[in-house]
Each structure stands twice: as C-alpha cells, then as structure tokens.
Amino acid sequence: MTTGYEFLGLETADGIATVTVRRPDKLNALNEKVLFELCDALFRIQGNPRVQAAIVTGEGDRAFVAGADIADLAKMDVLKAVETSRRGQEVFDLLEGIGKPVIAAINGFALGGGCELALACTLRLAARTAKIGLPEVSLGILPGYGGTQRLARLVGPGRALELILTARKISAEEAFRIGLVNEVCNGQVLARAREVASEILKNGPVAVRLAMEAVQRGLDGSLREGLALERQLFGVAAGTRDMREGLAAFMEKRPAKFEGR
Ligand code: COA
C-alpha cells in the first residue's frame, strides 16, 4: 500500500495491518509528524473492513518507541505542553477505541510515550530484550499520553506509582511478572504477534469487538454499570448471524464460518 508517510510503514496482509514506526536514528521517538501519521493510519485501519486486527511495532531491533521527542519537549511552554499532551492522548484514545484488536509487538525500548503507545493497544507482546518504563520524572515532567491512567488500571496503582516515581526501565520478564505485557517472546516478536492476531481472527469478529468494548468501557465506570453494559452487549451479540453460526457449528461439530454480521 502506498501511504506517502515519512515516518510510518503501513502494510496489510491476511486481514492484519502492521503499523511500523520508522525513525530508527532517533530510536523511533514520537515527534508531531509521527503522531499525525499514526492518527491517519488509525483512521485508515478503522475504515477498512478488510482489516480486522492490527499490530504496532518499531523499525529495527533497538527500539519499539523510545518516547516523545525530547528535542521537541525542550521547546514547550505551558500552553504548548497542554496541547501536546491533549494531542497525544487523542491519538492514543483513537487507538484504544478503534474497535479492532491491536497488538503491540515491543521489539526494544518502549519508554515514555512508547510505553504509553503500547498501553493503548489491546495486547502487548515483548521481545526478551525489550526494556519498558515511564522515565518522565527523570526529565522533570510526567507521563502525558495517558500513562498515569492506563498503567495504573493495568497493573494497579502501587506498581504504576513504583514505575513512574523511580523512572525505572524494567525487563520484559519483569513487565510480564507484573502484568504489563501479556507474553515474553523468545523468537521474533512480530511473527508471534501475527500468530496471536490470527488466533483472534478465527473468532466471530462482532463478538470480539463487543467483548473488547465491554471490558474497555466497563472499566470506565462502576461494577454495576459494567454489568449492565455487558448485558446489553450480550443481547446485541444474540441478534447477529455470527452467533447463530457459531452455536450451530459447535453442535454440528464443524468449524464456524463467521461473516462479521
Ligand atoms: N527523543 C528524541 N531523541 C531520542 C529519544 C527521544 N525520546 N530517545 C533516543 N533519542 C535519540 C538520541 O538522542 C540519539 O540521537 P543522536 O544519535 O542524534 O544523538 C539516538 O536516539 C540514539 O540514542 P542514544 O541515547 O545514543 O542510545 P543509547 O543506546 O545510548 O540509549 C536510551 C538508549 C533509550 C536509554 C536513551 O536513548 C534514552 O534514555 N532515551 C530517552 C528515553 C526517555 O526518556 N523517553 C521518555 C521521553 S518523555
């Protein structure tokens, strides 16, 4: 696919889009243009019915994304900082709410904005050599692309505060132990991300989307509200042809052929 992007690769195969942040000389740090291109790529993925899942990764074997571009941060005043944070949050909100599973294939440093990018993805797989952290306080700032909120929700406030306040960069193994990543890969993390995406794609796409919505939106409110949402979405799933096909296939002892409706 010709995208015209300067800092991003976007390829689609077998219903899976792969977005590669390509700024290896700066360890794939996120400047304004990278964020702009990422936003555009996400809209393309969202609007393309042939794409059912996506993978986000970084170019090369050193970095996933080593954070927001520190040279840009150095030029910020108060208003620019608030706008920078808002812009990053909006792009990562779009990623989180895209309605298709997105897997972060963390192939190296995932620091600051890179860690926050991974946190906005649905699942996170890490290469054994990856290093992950939110080192912002070591620069006199704090995570501003959703990290304080998403990390605390994912691993709990105690572990999130430990990582944020110490600015520590942890290993993939440690990230797995605290639940920050789903899996540590011995081989190629990108190949493993494709395998996991393919595993998801075997399931009913509407059900996958509704389940993601139930978990993600459910976490925004109380347990009661979450359960009410789950009931409603369960009802929505029951109105789909996919549900009839999935149940019939089980009873007829054959693989289901889902149509996504
Ligand atoms: N923003 C801008 N440039 C960055 C960057 C960032 N977040 N992270 C790395 N780079 C650049 C370096 O400035 C360097 O550029 P140069 O060759 O033009 O000097 C290049 O990427 C390679 O990085 P370098 O620091 O030389 O590699 P290293 O192996 O010695 O260290 C890190 C790797 C990741 C430990 C180190 O680059 C680092 O700490 N980066 C910042 C991480 C961070 O604090 N991120 C949060 C930002 S809010």
mmCIF file of C-alpha atoms and ligand atoms in Angstrom:
data_model
loop_
_atom_site.group_PDB
_atom_site.id
_atom_site.type_symbol
_atom_site.label_atom_id
_atom_site.label_comp_id
_atom_site.label_asym_id
_atom_site.label_seq_id
_atom_site.Cartn_x
_atom_site.Cartn_y
_atom_site.Cartn_z
ATOM 1 C CA MET A 1 0.000 0.000 0.000
ATOM 2 C CA THR A 2 1.423 3.449 -0.904
ATOM 3 C CA THR A 3 0.861 5.682 2.062
ATOM 4 C CA GLY A 4 3.170 8.629 1.481
ATOM 5 C CA TYR A 5 4.179 8.548 5.130
ATOM 6 C CA GLU A 6 7.612 9.831 6.129
ATOM 7 C CA PHE A 7 7.898 8.024 9.451
ATOM 8 C CA LEU A 8 5.394 5.181 9.294
ATOM 9 C CA GLY A 9 5.045 1.898 7.461
ATOM 10 C CA LEU A 10 1.538 0.520 6.912
ATOM 11 C CA GLU A 11 1.133 -2.918 5.369
ATOM 12 C CA THR A 12 -1.830 -5.243 5.315
ATOM 13 C CA ALA A 13 -1.816 -8.996 4.832
ATOM 14 C CA ASP A 14 -4.415 -11.633 5.726
ATOM 15 C CA GLY A 15 -6.702 -9.077 7.388
ATOM 16 C CA ILE A 16 -3.912 -7.827 9.689
ATOM 17 C CA ALA A 17 -2.475 -4.318 9.320
ATOM 18 C CA THR A 18 1.068 -3.757 10.556
ATOM 19 C CA VAL A 19 1.998 -0.220 11.550
ATOM 20 C CA THR A 20 5.750 0.313 11.900
ATOM 21 C CA VAL A 21 7.144 3.493 13.447
ATOM 22 C CA ARG A 22 10.147 4.280 11.248
ATOM 23 C CA ARG A 23 12.579 6.741 12.785
ATOM 24 C CA PRO A 24 15.357 4.372 13.792
ATOM 25 C CA ASP A 25 18.110 7.011 14.058
ATOM 26 C CA LYS A 26 16.092 8.561 16.928
ATOM 27 C CA LEU A 27 15.004 5.190 18.341
ATOM 28 C CA ASN A 28 11.569 5.790 16.758
ATOM 29 C CA ALA A 29 10.811 8.755 19.063
ATOM 30 C CA LEU A 30 7.397 10.329 18.502
ATOM 31 C CA ASN A 31 7.529 13.813 17.033
ATOM 32 C CA GLU A 32 4.438 15.726 15.857
ATOM 33 C CA LYS A 33 4.623 14.291 12.354
ATOM 34 C CA VAL A 34 4.833 10.687 13.607
ATOM 35 C CA LEU A 35 1.724 11.290 15.729
ATOM 36 C CA PHE A 36 -0.077 12.919 12.786
ATOM 37 C CA GLU A 37 0.771 9.973 10.522
ATOM 38 C CA LEU A 38 -0.217 7.492 13.221
ATOM 39 C CA CYS A 39 -3.593 9.209 13.533
ATOM 40 C CA ASP A 40 -4.102 8.992 9.758
ATOM 41 C CA ALA A 41 -3.084 5.312 9.700
ATOM 42 C CA LEU A 42 -5.522 4.540 12.524
ATOM 43 C CA PHE A 43 -8.413 6.143 10.613
ATOM 44 C CA ARG A 44 -7.481 4.060 7.563
ATOM 45 C CA ILE A 45 -7.420 0.885 9.645
ATOM 46 C CA GLN A 46 -10.723 1.751 11.301
ATOM 47 C CA GLY A 47 -12.402 2.487 7.981
ATOM 48 C CA ASN A 48 -11.110 -0.571 6.109
ATOM 49 C CA PRO A 49 -13.485 -3.513 6.580
ATOM 50 C CA ARG A 50 -10.834 -5.923 5.248
ATOM 51 C CA VAL A 51 -8.593 -5.081 8.199
ATOM 52 C CA GLN A 52 -9.742 -6.993 11.264
ATOM 53 C CA ALA A 53 -6.740 -6.609 13.549
ATOM 54 C CA ALA A 54 -3.560 -4.560 13.716
ATOM 55 C CA ILE A 55 -0.019 -4.763 15.035
ATOM 56 C CA VAL A 56 2.067 -1.783 16.111
ATOM 57 C CA THR A 57 5.847 -2.110 16.180
ATOM 58 C CA GLY A 58 9.067 -0.134 15.736
ATOM 59 C CA GLU A 59 11.674 -0.292 12.989
ATOM 60 C CA GLY A 60 14.925 -2.083 13.744
ATOM 61 C CA ASP A 61 15.918 -4.217 16.678
ATOM 62 C CA ARG A 62 16.767 -1.491 19.203
ATOM 63 C CA ALA A 63 13.511 0.313 19.877
ATOM 64 C CA PHE A 64 9.766 -0.019 19.776
ATOM 65 C CA VAL A 65 9.439 3.704 20.541
ATOM 66 C CA ALA A 66 11.867 5.478 22.922
ATOM 67 C CA GLY A 67 9.307 8.117 23.883
ATOM 68 C CA ALA A 68 8.096 11.512 22.829
ATOM 69 C CA ASP A 69 10.777 13.506 21.028
ATOM 70 C CA ILE A 70 12.815 15.115 23.809
ATOM 71 C CA ALA A 71 14.134 17.837 21.476
ATOM 72 C CA ASP A 72 10.511 18.939 20.886
ATOM 73 C CA LEU A 73 9.656 18.738 24.584
ATOM 74 C CA ALA A 74 12.548 21.073 25.331
ATOM 75 C CA LYS A 75 10.772 23.849 23.364
ATOM 76 C CA MET A 76 7.443 23.632 25.219
ATOM 77 C CA ASP A 77 5.833 26.382 27.261
ATOM 78 C CA VAL A 78 2.784 25.699 29.464
ATOM 79 C CA LEU A 79 0.157 26.022 26.722
ATOM 80 C CA LYS A 80 2.166 24.023 24.216
ATOM 81 C CA ALA A 81 2.660 21.294 26.841
ATOM 82 C CA VAL A 82 -1.090 21.018 27.477
ATOM 83 C CA GLU A 83 -1.761 20.888 23.731
ATOM 84 C CA THR A 84 0.993 18.300 23.186
ATOM 85 C CA SER A 85 -0.469 16.128 25.916
ATOM 86 C CA ARG A 86 -4.019 16.533 24.571
ATOM 87 C CA ARG A 87 -2.926 15.629 21.055
ATOM 88 C CA GLY A 88 -1.069 12.502 22.207
ATOM 89 C CA GLN A 89 -3.989 11.470 24.397
ATOM 90 C CA GLU A 90 -6.422 11.900 21.498
ATOM 91 C CA VAL A 91 -4.358 9.745 19.150
ATOM 92 C CA PHE A 92 -3.935 7.029 21.781
ATOM 93 C CA ASP A 93 -7.667 7.198 22.660
ATOM 94 C CA LEU A 94 -8.382 6.646 18.978
ATOM 95 C CA LEU A 95 -6.054 3.634 19.028
ATOM 96 C CA GLU A 96 -7.652 2.160 22.142
ATOM 97 C CA GLY A 97 -11.187 2.677 20.832
ATOM 98 C CA ILE A 98 -10.553 1.588 17.240
ATOM 99 C CA GLY A 99 -12.894 -1.390 17.617
ATOM 100 C CA LYS A 100 -10.375 -3.949 16.327
ATOM 101 C CA PRO A 101 -7.758 -5.761 18.392
ATOM 102 C CA VAL A 102 -4.367 -4.066 18.224
ATOM 103 C CA ILE A 103 -1.246 -5.883 19.398
ATOM 104 C CA ALA A 104 1.897 -4.025 20.433
ATOM 105 C CA ALA A 105 4.946 -6.007 19.270
ATOM 106 C CA ILE A 106 7.519 -4.478 21.622
ATOM 107 C CA ASN A 107 10.840 -5.141 19.909
ATOM 108 C CA GLY A 108 13.149 -2.990 22.076
ATOM 109 C CA PHE A 109 12.919 0.170 24.186
ATOM 110 C CA ALA A 110 9.307 1.140 24.987
ATOM 111 C CA LEU A 111 9.854 4.225 27.106
ATOM 112 C CA GLY A 112 7.666 7.205 27.950
ATOM 113 C CA GLY A 113 5.326 7.803 25.003
ATOM 114 C CA GLY A 114 6.408 4.409 23.625
ATOM 115 C CA CYS A 115 5.223 2.653 26.754
ATOM 116 C CA GLU A 116 2.030 4.739 26.602
ATOM 117 C CA LEU A 117 1.541 3.717 22.962
ATOM 118 C CA ALA A 118 1.824 0.067 23.997
ATOM 119 C CA LEU A 119 -0.584 0.651 26.899
ATOM 120 C CA ALA A 120 -3.233 1.956 24.494
ATOM 121 C CA CYS A 121 -3.017 -1.281 22.479
ATOM 122 C CA THR A 122 -5.294 -4.210 23.283
ATOM 123 C CA LEU A 123 -2.463 -6.692 23.991
ATOM 124 C CA ARG A 124 1.277 -6.340 24.485
ATOM 125 C CA LEU A 125 3.920 -8.888 23.464
ATOM 126 C CA ALA A 126 7.563 -8.182 24.267
ATOM 127 C CA ALA A 127 10.860 -9.440 22.902
ATOM 128 C CA ARG A 128 13.036 -10.876 25.689
ATOM 129 C CA THR A 129 15.472 -7.955 25.177
ATOM 130 C CA ALA A 130 12.802 -5.218 25.476
ATOM 131 C CA LYS A 131 13.097 -2.533 28.141
ATOM 132 C CA ILE A 132 9.945 -0.816 29.309
ATOM 133 C CA GLY A 133 9.335 2.183 31.526
ATOM 134 C CA LEU A 134 7.937 5.641 32.125
ATOM 135 C CA PRO A 135 11.122 7.674 32.816
ATOM 136 C CA GLU A 136 9.454 11.104 32.509
ATOM 137 C CA VAL A 137 10.102 12.260 36.089
ATOM 138 C CA SER A 138 13.831 11.847 35.422
ATOM 139 C CA LEU A 139 13.338 14.642 32.865
ATOM 140 C CA GLY A 140 11.309 16.807 35.253
ATOM 141 C CA ILE A 141 7.985 16.040 33.543
ATOM 142 C CA LEU A 142 5.349 13.336 33.997
ATOM 143 C CA PRO A 143 3.731 10.887 31.596
ATOM 144 C CA GLY A 144 1.325 12.911 29.452
ATOM 145 C CA TYR A 145 -0.017 10.498 26.829
ATOM 146 C CA GLY A 146 -2.258 8.525 29.186
ATOM 147 C CA GLY A 147 0.450 6.643 31.092
ATOM 148 C CA THR A 148 -0.585 7.665 34.611
ATOM 149 C CA GLN A 149 -4.116 6.420 33.945
ATOM 150 C CA ARG A 150 -3.647 3.336 31.761
ATOM 151 C CA LEU A 151 -0.683 1.882 33.642
ATOM 152 C CA ALA A 152 -2.490 2.210 36.997
ATOM 153 C CA ARG A 153 -5.567 0.490 35.538
ATOM 154 C CA LEU A 154 -3.481 -2.306 34.021
ATOM 155 C CA VAL A 155 -1.084 -3.159 36.861
ATOM 156 C CA GLY A 156 -2.681 -1.384 39.840
ATOM 157 C CA PRO A 157 -1.766 1.977 41.411
ATOM 158 C CA GLY A 158 1.036 0.586 43.622
ATOM 159 C CA ARG A 159 3.098 -0.917 40.808
ATOM 160 C CA ALA A 160 2.275 2.001 38.481
ATOM 161 C CA LEU A 161 3.493 4.533 41.043
ATOM 162 C CA GLU A 162 6.636 2.483 41.664
ATOM 163 C CA LEU A 163 7.489 2.514 37.960
ATOM 164 C CA ILE A 164 6.536 6.164 37.433
ATOM 165 C CA LEU A 165 8.259 7.552 40.547
ATOM 166 C CA THR A 166 11.508 5.589 40.195
ATOM 167 C CA ALA A 167 11.670 6.169 36.390
ATOM 168 C CA ARG A 168 12.964 2.577 36.303
ATOM 169 C CA LYS A 169 13.338 0.730 32.992
ATOM 170 C CA ILE A 170 12.238 -2.850 33.574
ATOM 171 C CA SER A 171 12.995 -6.021 31.614
ATOM 172 C CA ALA A 172 10.383 -7.855 29.543
ATOM 173 C CA GLU A 173 10.379 -10.621 32.145
ATOM 174 C CA GLU A 174 9.616 -8.173 34.957
ATOM 175 C CA ALA A 175 6.937 -6.489 32.819
ATOM 176 C CA PHE A 176 5.343 -9.900 32.322
ATOM 177 C CA ARG A 177 5.509 -10.657 36.058
ATOM 178 C CA ILE A 178 3.539 -7.504 36.930
ATOM 179 C CA GLY A 179 1.048 -7.932 34.085
ATOM 180 C CA LEU A 180 2.289 -5.054 31.931
ATOM 181 C CA VAL A 181 2.896 -7.385 28.990
ATOM 182 C CA ASN A 182 0.944 -10.492 28.069
ATOM 183 C CA GLU A 183 3.856 -12.557 26.858
ATOM 184 C CA VAL A 184 7.638 -12.556 26.516
ATOM 185 C CA CYS A 185 8.767 -13.965 23.164
ATOM 186 C CA ASN A 186 11.937 -15.921 22.626
ATOM 187 C CA GLY A 187 11.767 -15.658 18.847
ATOM 188 C CA GLN A 188 10.635 -12.833 16.599
ATOM 189 C CA VAL A 189 8.037 -10.756 18.423
ATOM 190 C CA LEU A 190 6.445 -9.577 15.178
ATOM 191 C CA ALA A 191 5.919 -13.142 13.942
ATOM 192 C CA ARG A 192 4.415 -14.080 17.316
ATOM 193 C CA ALA A 193 2.116 -11.015 17.186
ATOM 194 C CA ARG A 194 0.866 -12.234 13.777
ATOM 195 C CA GLU A 195 0.169 -15.666 15.250
ATOM 196 C CA VAL A 196 -1.826 -14.183 18.140
ATOM 197 C CA ALA A 197 -3.732 -11.879 15.771
ATOM 198 C CA SER A 198 -4.586 -14.885 13.553
ATOM 199 C CA GLU A 199 -5.807 -16.768 16.628
ATOM 200 C CA ILE A 200 -8.194 -13.889 17.393
ATOM 201 C CA LEU A 201 -9.341 -13.659 13.758
ATOM 202 C CA LYS A 202 -10.679 -17.211 13.878
ATOM 203 C CA ASN A 203 -13.393 -15.972 16.239
ATOM 204 C CA GLY A 204 -16.576 -14.057 15.498
ATOM 205 C CA PRO A 205 -15.452 -10.509 14.637
ATOM 206 C CA VAL A 206 -18.574 -8.844 16.035
ATOM 207 C CA ALA A 207 -18.255 -10.804 19.279
ATOM 208 C CA VAL A 208 -14.565 -9.865 19.503
ATOM 209 C CA ARG A 209 -15.448 -6.183 19.075
ATOM 210 C CA LEU A 210 -18.277 -6.321 21.612
ATOM 211 C CA ALA A 211 -16.102 -8.157 24.163
ATOM 212 C CA MET A 212 -13.386 -5.515 23.816
ATOM 213 C CA GLU A 213 -15.982 -2.784 24.274
ATOM 214 C CA ALA A 214 -17.426 -4.484 27.365
ATOM 215 C CA VAL A 215 -14.008 -4.711 29.040
ATOM 216 C CA GLN A 216 -12.720 -1.292 27.985
ATOM 217 C CA ARG A 217 -15.886 0.778 28.563
ATOM 218 C CA GLY A 218 -16.740 -1.281 31.622
ATOM 219 C CA LEU A 219 -13.512 -0.180 33.292
ATOM 220 C CA ASP A 220 -14.588 3.469 32.987
ATOM 221 C CA GLY A 221 -17.485 3.038 35.414
ATOM 222 C CA SER A 222 -18.690 1.089 38.429
ATOM 223 C CA LEU A 223 -19.119 -2.704 38.515
ATOM 224 C CA ARG A 224 -22.930 -2.251 38.341
ATOM 225 C CA GLU A 225 -22.611 -0.072 35.224
ATOM 226 C CA GLY A 226 -20.173 -2.529 33.711
ATOM 227 C CA LEU A 227 -22.502 -5.448 34.296
ATOM 228 C CA ALA A 228 -25.391 -3.517 32.745
ATOM 229 C CA LEU A 229 -23.224 -2.786 29.706
ATOM 230 C CA GLU A 230 -22.229 -6.465 29.479
ATOM 231 C CA ARG A 231 -25.922 -7.498 29.465
ATOM 232 C CA GLN A 232 -26.730 -5.059 26.686
ATOM 233 C CA LEU A 233 -23.798 -6.137 24.542
ATOM 234 C CA PHE A 234 -24.618 -9.803 25.204
ATOM 235 C CA GLY A 235 -28.063 -9.001 23.787
ATOM 236 C CA VAL A 236 -26.532 -7.284 20.752
ATOM 237 C CA ALA A 237 -24.408 -10.398 20.056
ATOM 238 C CA ALA A 238 -27.528 -12.576 20.246
ATOM 239 C CA GLY A 239 -29.006 -10.641 17.313
ATOM 240 C CA THR A 240 -26.124 -11.465 14.964
ATOM 241 C CA ARG A 241 -25.918 -14.139 12.283
ATOM 242 C CA ASP A 242 -22.467 -14.885 13.683
ATOM 243 C CA MET A 243 -23.970 -16.085 16.947
ATOM 244 C CA ARG A 244 -26.349 -18.438 15.148
ATOM 245 C CA GLU A 245 -23.475 -19.709 13.004
ATOM 246 C CA GLY A 246 -21.102 -20.135 15.980
ATOM 247 C CA LEU A 247 -23.608 -22.142 18.011
ATOM 248 C CA ALA A 248 -24.758 -24.212 15.000
ATOM 249 C CA ALA A 249 -21.146 -25.003 14.049
ATOM 250 C CA PHE A 250 -20.434 -26.256 17.569
ATOM 251 C CA MET A 251 -23.490 -28.515 17.549
ATOM 252 C CA GLU A 252 -22.709 -29.795 14.047
ATOM 253 C CA LYS A 253 -19.067 -30.398 15.065
ATOM 254 C CA ARG A 254 -17.594 -28.251 12.298
ATOM 255 C CA PRO A 255 -15.550 -25.026 12.198
ATOM 256 C CA ALA A 256 -17.658 -21.854 12.190
ATOM 257 C CA LYS A 257 -17.719 -19.581 9.139
ATOM 258 C CA PHE A 258 -18.253 -16.100 10.519
ATOM 259 C CA GLU A 259 -19.439 -13.257 8.276
ATOM 260 C CA GLY A 260 -18.986 -10.400 10.715
ATOM 261 C CA ARG A 261 -22.688 -9.538 10.975
HETATM 262 N N1 COA B 1 13.603 11.777 21.818
HETATM 263 C C1 COA B 1 14.479 12.228 20.910
HETATM 264 N N2 COA B 1 15.596 11.559 20.568
HETATM 265 C C2 COA B 1 15.833 10.396 21.174
HETATM 266 C C3 COA B 1 14.960 9.854 22.137
HETATM 267 C C4 COA B 1 13.802 10.606 22.455
HETATM 268 N N3 COA B 1 12.881 10.164 23.335
HETATM 269 N N4 COA B 1 15.465 8.677 22.575
HETATM 270 C C5 COA B 1 16.618 8.489 21.893
HETATM 271 N N5 COA B 1 16.832 9.523 21.052
HETATM 272 C C6 COA B 1 17.958 9.696 20.130
HETATM 273 C C7 COA B 1 19.240 10.092 20.865
HETATM 274 O O1 COA B 1 19.255 11.471 21.131
HETATM 275 C C8 COA B 1 20.264 9.679 19.844
HETATM 276 O O2 COA B 1 20.288 10.623 18.815
HETATM 277 P P1 COA B 1 21.698 11.177 18.245
HETATM 278 O O3 COA B 1 22.384 9.948 17.692
HETATM 279 O O4 COA B 1 21.311 12.160 17.186
HETATM 280 O O5 COA B 1 22.411 11.765 19.419
HETATM 281 C C9 COA B 1 19.666 8.397 19.243
HETATM 282 O O6 COA B 1 18.270 8.464 19.511
HETATM 283 C C10 COA B 1 20.201 7.132 19.867
HETATM 284 O O7 COA B 1 20.019 7.207 21.269
HETATM 285 P P2 COA B 1 21.213 7.036 22.329
HETATM 286 O O8 COA B 1 20.807 7.740 23.594
HETATM 287 O O9 COA B 1 22.514 7.421 21.732
HETATM 288 O O10 COA B 1 21.168 5.439 22.543
HETATM 289 P P3 COA B 1 21.604 4.632 23.832
HETATM 290 O O11 COA B 1 21.610 3.205 23.437
HETATM 291 O O12 COA B 1 22.854 5.204 24.435
HETATM 292 O O13 COA B 1 20.428 4.875 24.896
HETATM 293 C C11 COA B 1 18.120 5.041 25.622
HETATM 294 C C12 COA B 1 19.118 4.402 24.624
HETATM 295 C C13 COA B 1 16.734 4.628 25.169
HETATM 296 C C14 COA B 1 18.411 4.525 27.034
HETATM 297 C C15 COA B 1 18.286 6.572 25.577
HETATM 298 O O14 COA B 1 18.251 6.992 24.223
HETATM 299 C C16 COA B 1 17.213 7.301 26.322
HETATM 300 O O15 COA B 1 17.237 7.337 27.548
HETATM 301 N N6 COA B 1 16.259 7.933 25.587
HETATM 302 C C17 COA B 1 15.209 8.733 26.176
HETATM 303 C C18 COA B 1 14.153 7.873 26.783
HETATM 304 C C19 COA B 1 13.119 8.717 27.507
HETATM 305 O O16 COA B 1 13.395 9.362 28.497
HETATM 306 N N7 COA B 1 11.912 8.724 26.959
HETATM 307 C C20 COA B 1 10.819 9.445 27.505
HETATM 308 C C21 COA B 1 10.673 10.752 26.855
HETATM 309 S S1 COA B 1 9.288 11.643 27.519
#
